[in-house]
Amino acid sequence: MSTTPSSPAAQTDAMGLAYEHVRDAILQGRLKPGAWVSQVQLAADLQVSRTPLREALRRLQTEGLVQLDFNRRIRVAPLSIPDLETLYSMRLVSEPLAVLLSVPQLTSAELEDLEAEMSAMNTAAETGDEEGAIAHHRRFHFLLLSHTEDRLRTQVESMWDHSVRYLRLYHNAPSYRLALITMGRTGHDEIYAAAREGRARAASNLVAEHLARTALTVIASVAGAHDPKMIRESLRFVLEGAE
């Protein structure tokens, strides 16, 4: 059934397209942190009306990717070490919970997929294929969450994408991002083994430790004098709760 440009279905489609386009531009760094963008110009560039664009921008605002002002401009969310630490701390609390709930429900086929993604991730990292390594790394972790309730899973996946944005913008060199994945190889092996054996609590704790190591490494690389107390407290909170 066709839709007219002003129909509810067409407006929803336009909102979705605008959301995906702007979100991808921000996460990939094409829209720079702190940059001001005219909504009028953006609507013209995307060839959408203002109504679906406003809805898309409100959705991006709730994700923390844009800031809106009263002059109908948008500001791409700036980067900051406190925000990065908060982001990883939130992941540290929510992602291990999602893994804990999901791992007992993983099927044999899903465990095979998990192993395949891990192997492909390692191969891509070894051959310098950054985009391939990131994609397989993402799918590996998301498979661990595949049986989590939608709201929690969506939140965790969104925060994952925000973390990658920070890595892309703080470290332009692909070698650094590849090194992070290579550094986590032992952790991935241990997480996979725990999931395969159905040890959900162990997998959850290993994911928490894996995230904390990555966060501490990234923060130290860009702000060595910063004390990442929130990361340490978040990890302690998760592991002490497990005990």
PDB file of C-alpha atoms in Angstrom:
ATOM      1  CA  MET A   1       0.000   0.000   0.000  1.00  0.00           C
ATOM      2  CA  SER A   2       1.446   3.352  -1.033  1.00  0.00           C
ATOM      3  CA  THR A   3       1.718   6.282   1.344  1.00  0.00           C
ATOM      4  CA  THR A   4       1.460   9.999   0.750  1.00  0.00           C
ATOM      5  CA  PRO A   5       4.257  12.294   1.995  1.00  0.00           C
ATOM      6  CA  SER A   6       2.023  13.588   4.806  1.00  0.00           C
ATOM      7  CA  SER A   7       0.599  10.234   5.906  1.00  0.00           C
ATOM      8  CA  PRO A   8       1.497   8.907   9.386  1.00  0.00           C
ATOM      9  CA  ALA A   9       3.378   5.981   7.845  1.00  0.00           C
ATOM     10  CA  ALA A  10       5.420   8.287   5.610  1.00  0.00           C
ATOM     11  CA  GLN A  11       6.203  10.581   8.545  1.00  0.00           C
ATOM     12  CA  THR A  12       7.372   7.587  10.590  1.00  0.00           C
ATOM     13  CA  ASP A  13       9.576   6.373   7.734  1.00  0.00           C
ATOM     14  CA  ALA A  14      11.068   9.841   7.317  1.00  0.00           C
ATOM     15  CA  MET A  15      11.739  10.112  11.054  1.00  0.00           C
ATOM     16  CA  GLY A  16      13.486   6.740  11.046  1.00  0.00           C
ATOM     17  CA  LEU A  17      15.654   7.652   8.071  1.00  0.00           C
ATOM     18  CA  ALA A  18      16.573  11.026   9.582  1.00  0.00           C
ATOM     19  CA  TYR A  19      17.385   9.393  12.916  1.00  0.00           C
ATOM     20  CA  GLU A  20      19.629   6.750  11.363  1.00  0.00           C
ATOM     21  CA  HIS A  21      21.407   9.247   9.099  1.00  0.00           C
ATOM     22  CA  VAL A  22      22.172  11.812  11.815  1.00  0.00           C
ATOM     23  CA  ARG A  23      23.044   9.167  14.402  1.00  0.00           C
ATOM     24  CA  ASP A  24      25.471   7.455  12.026  1.00  0.00           C
ATOM     25  CA  ALA A  25      27.058  10.801  11.089  1.00  0.00           C
ATOM     26  CA  ILE A  26      27.650  11.566  14.774  1.00  0.00           C
ATOM     27  CA  LEU A  27      28.949   8.112  15.700  1.00  0.00           C
ATOM     28  CA  GLN A  28      31.273   8.027  12.687  1.00  0.00           C
ATOM     29  CA  GLY A  29      32.551  11.545  13.432  1.00  0.00           C
ATOM     30  CA  ARG A  30      31.264  13.188  10.243  1.00  0.00           C
ATOM     31  CA  LEU A  31      29.332  15.577  12.479  1.00  0.00           C
ATOM     32  CA  LYS A  32      32.014  16.851  14.837  1.00  0.00           C
ATOM     33  CA  PRO A  33      31.596  17.009  18.627  1.00  0.00           C
ATOM     34  CA  GLY A  34      30.418  20.435  19.752  1.00  0.00           C
ATOM     35  CA  ALA A  35      29.420  21.532  16.212  1.00  0.00           C
ATOM     36  CA  TRP A  36      26.245  23.602  15.774  1.00  0.00           C
ATOM     37  CA  VAL A  37      23.960  22.531  12.930  1.00  0.00           C
ATOM     38  CA  SER A  38      20.920  24.337  11.529  1.00  0.00           C
ATOM     39  CA  GLN A  39      17.757  22.244  11.594  1.00  0.00           C
ATOM     40  CA  VAL A  40      16.586  24.041   8.432  1.00  0.00           C
ATOM     41  CA  GLN A  41      19.768  23.120   6.586  1.00  0.00           C
ATOM     42  CA  LEU A  42      19.696  19.580   7.939  1.00  0.00           C
ATOM     43  CA  ALA A  43      16.092  19.092   6.809  1.00  0.00           C
ATOM     44  CA  ALA A  44      17.037  20.348   3.348  1.00  0.00           C
ATOM     45  CA  ASP A  45      20.084  18.080   3.173  1.00  0.00           C
ATOM     46  CA  LEU A  46      18.029  15.032   4.197  1.00  0.00           C
ATOM     47  CA  GLN A  47      15.041  16.080   2.079  1.00  0.00           C
ATOM     48  CA  VAL A  48      12.605  15.617   4.943  1.00  0.00           C
ATOM     49  CA  SER A  49      10.112  17.972   6.534  1.00  0.00           C
ATOM     50  CA  ARG A  50      10.715  19.598   9.884  1.00  0.00           C
ATOM     51  CA  THR A  51       8.221  17.427  11.810  1.00  0.00           C
ATOM     52  CA  PRO A  52       9.937  14.024  11.338  1.00  0.00           C
ATOM     53  CA  LEU A  53      13.341  15.691  11.773  1.00  0.00           C
ATOM     54  CA  ARG A  54      12.286  17.162  15.131  1.00  0.00           C
ATOM     55  CA  GLU A  55      11.105  13.738  16.275  1.00  0.00           C
ATOM     56  CA  ALA A  56      14.413  12.195  15.194  1.00  0.00           C
ATOM     57  CA  LEU A  57      16.359  14.884  17.047  1.00  0.00           C
ATOM     58  CA  ARG A  58      14.336  14.389  20.224  1.00  0.00           C
ATOM     59  CA  ARG A  59      15.202  10.700  20.091  1.00  0.00           C
ATOM     60  CA  LEU A  60      18.877  11.528  19.632  1.00  0.00           C
ATOM     61  CA  GLN A  61      18.649  13.998  22.505  1.00  0.00           C
ATOM     62  CA  THR A  62      17.428  11.258  24.856  1.00  0.00           C
ATOM     63  CA  GLU A  63      20.490   9.222  23.815  1.00  0.00           C
ATOM     64  CA  GLY A  64      22.756  12.130  24.709  1.00  0.00           C
ATOM     65  CA  LEU A  65      24.046  12.586  21.161  1.00  0.00           C
ATOM     66  CA  VAL A  66      22.631  16.056  20.495  1.00  0.00           C
ATOM     67  CA  GLN A  67      21.636  19.139  22.451  1.00  0.00           C
ATOM     68  CA  LEU A  68      18.787  21.385  21.297  1.00  0.00           C
ATOM     69  CA  ASP A  69      18.494  25.133  21.833  1.00  0.00           C
ATOM     70  CA  PHE A  70      15.592  27.567  21.475  1.00  0.00           C
ATOM     71  CA  ASN A  71      16.867  28.930  18.158  1.00  0.00           C
ATOM     72  CA  ARG A  72      16.114  25.673  16.369  1.00  0.00           C
ATOM     73  CA  ARG A  73      19.740  24.704  16.173  1.00  0.00           C
ATOM     74  CA  ILE A  74      21.262  21.449  17.283  1.00  0.00           C
ATOM     75  CA  ARG A  75      24.623  20.964  18.881  1.00  0.00           C
ATOM     76  CA  VAL A  76      26.452  17.681  18.504  1.00  0.00           C
ATOM     77  CA  ALA A  77      27.240  16.430  21.994  1.00  0.00           C
ATOM     78  CA  PRO A  78      30.833  17.295  22.919  1.00  0.00           C
ATOM     79  CA  LEU A  79      33.272  14.727  24.228  1.00  0.00           C
ATOM     80  CA  SER A  80      34.496  14.759  27.817  1.00  0.00           C
ATOM     81  CA  ILE A  81      36.371  12.402  30.095  1.00  0.00           C
ATOM     82  CA  PRO A  82      33.665  12.572  32.820  1.00  0.00           C
ATOM     83  CA  ASP A  83      31.037  11.607  30.234  1.00  0.00           C
ATOM     84  CA  LEU A  84      33.205   8.758  28.944  1.00  0.00           C
ATOM     85  CA  GLU A  85      33.728   7.480  32.483  1.00  0.00           C
ATOM     86  CA  THR A  86      30.012   7.726  33.224  1.00  0.00           C
ATOM     87  CA  LEU A  87      29.214   5.877  30.005  1.00  0.00           C
ATOM     88  CA  TYR A  88      31.546   2.985  30.862  1.00  0.00           C
ATOM     89  CA  SER A  89      30.288   2.927  34.445  1.00  0.00           C
ATOM     90  CA  MET A  90      26.715   2.573  33.200  1.00  0.00           C
ATOM     91  CA  ARG A  91      27.825  -0.229  30.888  1.00  0.00           C
ATOM     92  CA  LEU A  92      29.636  -1.876  33.784  1.00  0.00           C
ATOM     93  CA  VAL A  93      26.396  -2.093  35.733  1.00  0.00           C
ATOM     94  CA  SER A  94      23.934  -2.967  32.979  1.00  0.00           C
ATOM     95  CA  GLU A  95      25.892  -5.186  30.556  1.00  0.00           C
ATOM     96  CA  PRO A  96      26.929  -7.847  33.114  1.00  0.00           C
ATOM     97  CA  LEU A  97      23.292  -7.996  34.253  1.00  0.00           C
ATOM     98  CA  ALA A  98      22.157  -8.549  30.667  1.00  0.00           C
ATOM     99  CA  VAL A  99      24.750 -11.316  30.236  1.00  0.00           C
ATOM    100  CA  LEU A 100      23.721 -12.950  33.501  1.00  0.00           C
ATOM    101  CA  LEU A 101      20.093 -13.112  32.345  1.00  0.00           C
ATOM    102  CA  SER A 102      20.824 -14.155  28.766  1.00  0.00           C
ATOM    103  CA  VAL A 103      23.569 -16.798  28.967  1.00  0.00           C
ATOM    104  CA  PRO A 104      21.392 -19.590  30.470  1.00  0.00           C
ATOM    105  CA  GLN A 105      19.093 -19.308  27.452  1.00  0.00           C
ATOM    106  CA  LEU A 106      21.742 -19.499  24.715  1.00  0.00           C
ATOM    107  CA  THR A 107      21.137 -22.367  22.295  1.00  0.00           C
ATOM    108  CA  SER A 108      23.767 -24.681  20.846  1.00  0.00           C
ATOM    109  CA  ALA A 109      23.482 -22.855  17.524  1.00  0.00           C
ATOM    110  CA  GLU A 110      23.987 -19.500  19.222  1.00  0.00           C
ATOM    111  CA  LEU A 111      27.045 -20.790  21.048  1.00  0.00           C
ATOM    112  CA  GLU A 112      28.454 -21.928  17.701  1.00  0.00           C
ATOM    113  CA  ASP A 113      27.786 -18.448  16.319  1.00  0.00           C
ATOM    114  CA  LEU A 114      29.501 -16.940  19.356  1.00  0.00           C
ATOM    115  CA  GLU A 115      32.617 -19.047  18.728  1.00  0.00           C
ATOM    116  CA  ALA A 116      32.556 -18.178  15.019  1.00  0.00           C
ATOM    117  CA  GLU A 117      32.357 -14.443  15.731  1.00  0.00           C
ATOM    118  CA  MET A 118      35.228 -14.699  18.186  1.00  0.00           C
ATOM    119  CA  SER A 119      37.376 -16.534  15.642  1.00  0.00           C
ATOM    120  CA  ALA A 120      36.523 -14.062  12.878  1.00  0.00           C
ATOM    121  CA  MET A 121      37.260 -11.147  15.218  1.00  0.00           C
ATOM    122  CA  ASN A 122      40.706 -12.527  16.018  1.00  0.00           C
ATOM    123  CA  THR A 123      41.494 -13.136  12.348  1.00  0.00           C
ATOM    124  CA  ALA A 124      40.398  -9.627  11.369  1.00  0.00           C
ATOM    125  CA  ALA A 125      42.484  -8.085  14.151  1.00  0.00           C
ATOM    126  CA  GLU A 126      45.548 -10.112  13.149  1.00  0.00           C
ATOM    127  CA  THR A 127      45.242  -9.009   9.498  1.00  0.00           C
ATOM    128  CA  GLY A 128      44.652  -5.335  10.328  1.00  0.00           C
ATOM    129  CA  ASP A 129      41.014  -5.307   9.208  1.00  0.00           C
ATOM    130  CA  GLU A 130      39.742  -2.715  11.679  1.00  0.00           C
ATOM    131  CA  GLU A 131      36.136  -2.474  10.476  1.00  0.00           C
ATOM    132  CA  GLY A 132      35.834  -6.258  10.294  1.00  0.00           C
ATOM    133  CA  ALA A 133      37.303  -6.684  13.772  1.00  0.00           C
ATOM    134  CA  ILE A 134      34.949  -4.069  15.231  1.00  0.00           C
ATOM    135  CA  ALA A 135      31.918  -5.632  13.525  1.00  0.00           C
ATOM    136  CA  HIS A 136      32.721  -9.161  14.758  1.00  0.00           C
ATOM    137  CA  HIS A 137      33.599  -7.820  18.207  1.00  0.00           C
ATOM    138  CA  ARG A 138      30.217  -6.093  18.364  1.00  0.00           C
ATOM    139  CA  ARG A 139      28.326  -9.204  17.265  1.00  0.00           C
ATOM    140  CA  PHE A 140      30.231 -11.366  19.762  1.00  0.00           C
ATOM    141  CA  HIS A 141      29.152  -9.210  22.679  1.00  0.00           C
ATOM    142  CA  PHE A 142      25.626  -8.685  21.366  1.00  0.00           C
ATOM    143  CA  LEU A 143      25.103 -12.444  21.008  1.00  0.00           C
ATOM    144  CA  LEU A 144      25.730 -12.719  24.739  1.00  0.00           C
ATOM    145  CA  LEU A 145      22.752 -10.379  25.237  1.00  0.00           C
ATOM    146  CA  SER A 146      20.432 -11.963  22.691  1.00  0.00           C
ATOM    147  CA  HIS A 147      17.918 -13.282  25.240  1.00  0.00           C
ATOM    148  CA  THR A 148      17.723 -10.109  27.304  1.00  0.00           C
ATOM    149  CA  GLU A 149      14.507  -8.102  27.551  1.00  0.00           C
ATOM    150  CA  ASP A 150      14.261  -5.497  24.782  1.00  0.00           C
ATOM    151  CA  ARG A 151      14.627  -2.326  26.848  1.00  0.00           C
ATOM    152  CA  LEU A 152      17.781  -3.487  28.629  1.00  0.00           C
ATOM    153  CA  ARG A 153      19.324  -4.922  25.480  1.00  0.00           C
ATOM    154  CA  THR A 154      18.624  -1.765  23.481  1.00  0.00           C
ATOM    155  CA  GLN A 155      20.145   0.401  26.201  1.00  0.00           C
ATOM    156  CA  VAL A 156      23.301  -1.716  26.349  1.00  0.00           C
ATOM    157  CA  GLU A 157      23.665  -1.737  22.561  1.00  0.00           C
ATOM    158  CA  SER A 158      23.241   2.040  22.392  1.00  0.00           C
ATOM    159  CA  MET A 159      25.925   2.605  25.028  1.00  0.00           C
ATOM    160  CA  TRP A 160      28.230   0.270  23.116  1.00  0.00           C
ATOM    161  CA  ASP A 161      27.884   2.484  20.013  1.00  0.00           C
ATOM    162  CA  HIS A 162      28.581   5.594  22.088  1.00  0.00           C
ATOM    163  CA  SER A 163      31.775   3.998  23.417  1.00  0.00           C
ATOM    164  CA  VAL A 164      32.972   3.275  19.876  1.00  0.00           C
ATOM    165  CA  ARG A 165      32.323   6.937  18.992  1.00  0.00           C
ATOM    166  CA  TYR A 166      34.690   7.994  21.753  1.00  0.00           C
ATOM    167  CA  LEU A 167      37.326   5.559  20.554  1.00  0.00           C
ATOM    168  CA  ARG A 168      37.059   6.750  16.955  1.00  0.00           C
ATOM    169  CA  LEU A 169      37.370  10.411  17.905  1.00  0.00           C
ATOM    170  CA  TYR A 170      39.939  10.156  20.687  1.00  0.00           C
ATOM    171  CA  HIS A 171      42.137   7.741  18.715  1.00  0.00           C
ATOM    172  CA  ASN A 172      42.240   8.287  14.970  1.00  0.00           C
ATOM    173  CA  ALA A 173      44.786   5.519  14.460  1.00  0.00           C
ATOM    174  CA  PRO A 174      43.093   2.187  13.642  1.00  0.00           C
ATOM    175  CA  SER A 175      46.078   0.427  15.213  1.00  0.00           C
ATOM    176  CA  TYR A 176      45.008   1.585  18.675  1.00  0.00           C
ATOM    177  CA  ARG A 177      41.475   0.240  18.329  1.00  0.00           C
ATOM    178  CA  LEU A 178      42.804  -3.030  16.942  1.00  0.00           C
ATOM    179  CA  ALA A 179      45.232  -3.242  19.844  1.00  0.00           C
ATOM    180  CA  LEU A 180      42.339  -2.929  22.299  1.00  0.00           C
ATOM    181  CA  ILE A 181      40.575  -5.882  20.679  1.00  0.00           C
ATOM    182  CA  THR A 182      43.787  -7.919  20.649  1.00  0.00           C
ATOM    183  CA  MET A 183      44.401  -7.022  24.298  1.00  0.00           C
ATOM    184  CA  GLY A 184      40.996  -8.460  25.167  1.00  0.00           C
ATOM    185  CA  ARG A 185      41.571 -11.784  23.415  1.00  0.00           C
ATOM    186  CA  THR A 186      42.163 -13.787  26.602  1.00  0.00           C
ATOM    187  CA  GLY A 187      39.110 -12.166  28.157  1.00  0.00           C
ATOM    188  CA  HIS A 188      36.981 -13.124  25.165  1.00  0.00           C
ATOM    189  CA  ASP A 189      38.210 -16.724  25.375  1.00  0.00           C
ATOM    190  CA  GLU A 190      37.268 -16.874  29.052  1.00  0.00           C
ATOM    191  CA  ILE A 191      33.860 -15.269  28.485  1.00  0.00           C
ATOM    192  CA  TYR A 192      33.083 -17.720  25.686  1.00  0.00           C
ATOM    193  CA  ALA A 193      34.170 -20.722  27.785  1.00  0.00           C
ATOM    194  CA  ALA A 194      31.947 -19.639  30.675  1.00  0.00           C
ATOM    195  CA  ALA A 195      28.972 -19.104  28.340  1.00  0.00           C
ATOM    196  CA  ARG A 196      29.509 -22.471  26.631  1.00  0.00           C
ATOM    197  CA  GLU A 197      29.531 -24.202  30.011  1.00  0.00           C
ATOM    198  CA  GLY A 198      26.421 -22.339  31.157  1.00  0.00           C
ATOM    199  CA  ARG A 199      28.257 -20.508  33.954  1.00  0.00           C
ATOM    200  CA  ALA A 200      26.207 -17.333  33.717  1.00  0.00           C
ATOM    201  CA  ARG A 201      27.572 -15.678  36.854  1.00  0.00           C
ATOM    202  CA  ALA A 202      31.165 -16.301  35.775  1.00  0.00           C
ATOM    203  CA  ALA A 203      30.448 -14.932  32.297  1.00  0.00           C
ATOM    204  CA  SER A 204      28.810 -11.869  33.863  1.00  0.00           C
ATOM    205  CA  ASN A 205      31.796 -11.183  36.130  1.00  0.00           C
ATOM    206  CA  LEU A 206      34.258 -11.703  33.280  1.00  0.00           C
ATOM    207  CA  VAL A 207      32.367  -9.196  31.119  1.00  0.00           C
ATOM    208  CA  ALA A 208      32.497  -6.673  33.983  1.00  0.00           C
ATOM    209  CA  GLU A 209      36.259  -7.118  34.372  1.00  0.00           C
ATOM    210  CA  HIS A 210      36.726  -6.959  30.595  1.00  0.00           C
ATOM    211  CA  LEU A 211      34.828  -3.656  30.401  1.00  0.00           C
ATOM    212  CA  ALA A 212      36.710  -2.189  33.354  1.00  0.00           C
ATOM    213  CA  ARG A 213      40.099  -3.027  31.801  1.00  0.00           C
ATOM    214  CA  THR A 214      39.092  -1.394  28.528  1.00  0.00           C
ATOM    215  CA  ALA A 215      37.724   1.706  30.267  1.00  0.00           C
ATOM    216  CA  LEU A 216      40.808   2.161  32.418  1.00  0.00           C
ATOM    217  CA  THR A 217      43.098   1.722  29.401  1.00  0.00           C
ATOM    218  CA  VAL A 218      41.209   4.230  27.263  1.00  0.00           C
ATOM    219  CA  ILE A 219      40.895   6.840  30.018  1.00  0.00           C
ATOM    220  CA  ALA A 220      44.588   6.540  30.921  1.00  0.00           C
ATOM    221  CA  SER A 221      45.538   6.994  27.264  1.00  0.00           C
ATOM    222  CA  VAL A 222      43.737  10.337  26.914  1.00  0.00           C
ATOM    223  CA  ALA A 223      43.726  11.717  30.469  1.00  0.00           C
ATOM    224  CA  GLY A 224      46.457  10.084  32.497  1.00  0.00           C
ATOM    225  CA  ALA A 225      45.969  12.418  35.453  1.00  0.00           C
ATOM    226  CA  HIS A 226      42.260  11.627  35.755  1.00  0.00           C
ATOM    227  CA  ASP A 227      41.271   9.377  38.665  1.00  0.00           C
ATOM    228  CA  PRO A 228      38.663   6.896  37.321  1.00  0.00           C
ATOM    229  CA  LYS A 229      37.038   6.341  40.694  1.00  0.00           C
ATOM    230  CA  MET A 230      33.614   5.730  39.179  1.00  0.00           C
ATOM    231  CA  ILE A 231      34.949   2.810  37.121  1.00  0.00           C
ATOM    232  CA  ARG A 232      36.510   1.187  40.165  1.00  0.00           C
ATOM    233  CA  GLU A 233      33.383   1.678  42.259  1.00  0.00           C
ATOM    234  CA  SER A 234      31.134   0.304  39.522  1.00  0.00           C
ATOM    235  CA  LEU A 235      33.271  -2.805  39.164  1.00  0.00           C
ATOM    236  CA  ARG A 236      33.337  -3.276  42.927  1.00  0.00           C
ATOM    237  CA  PHE A 237      29.561  -2.860  43.053  1.00  0.00           C
ATOM    238  CA  VAL A 238      29.043  -5.604  40.444  1.00  0.00           C
ATOM    239  CA  LEU A 239      31.555  -8.088  41.835  1.00  0.00           C
ATOM    240  CA  GLU A 240      30.563  -7.613  45.474  1.00  0.00           C
ATOM    241  CA  GLY A 241      26.940  -8.094  44.480  1.00  0.00           C
ATOM    242  CA  ALA A 242      27.939 -11.368  42.844  1.00  0.00           C
ATOM    243  CA  GLU A 243      29.548 -12.541  46.061  1.00  0.00           C
TER     244      GLU A 243
END
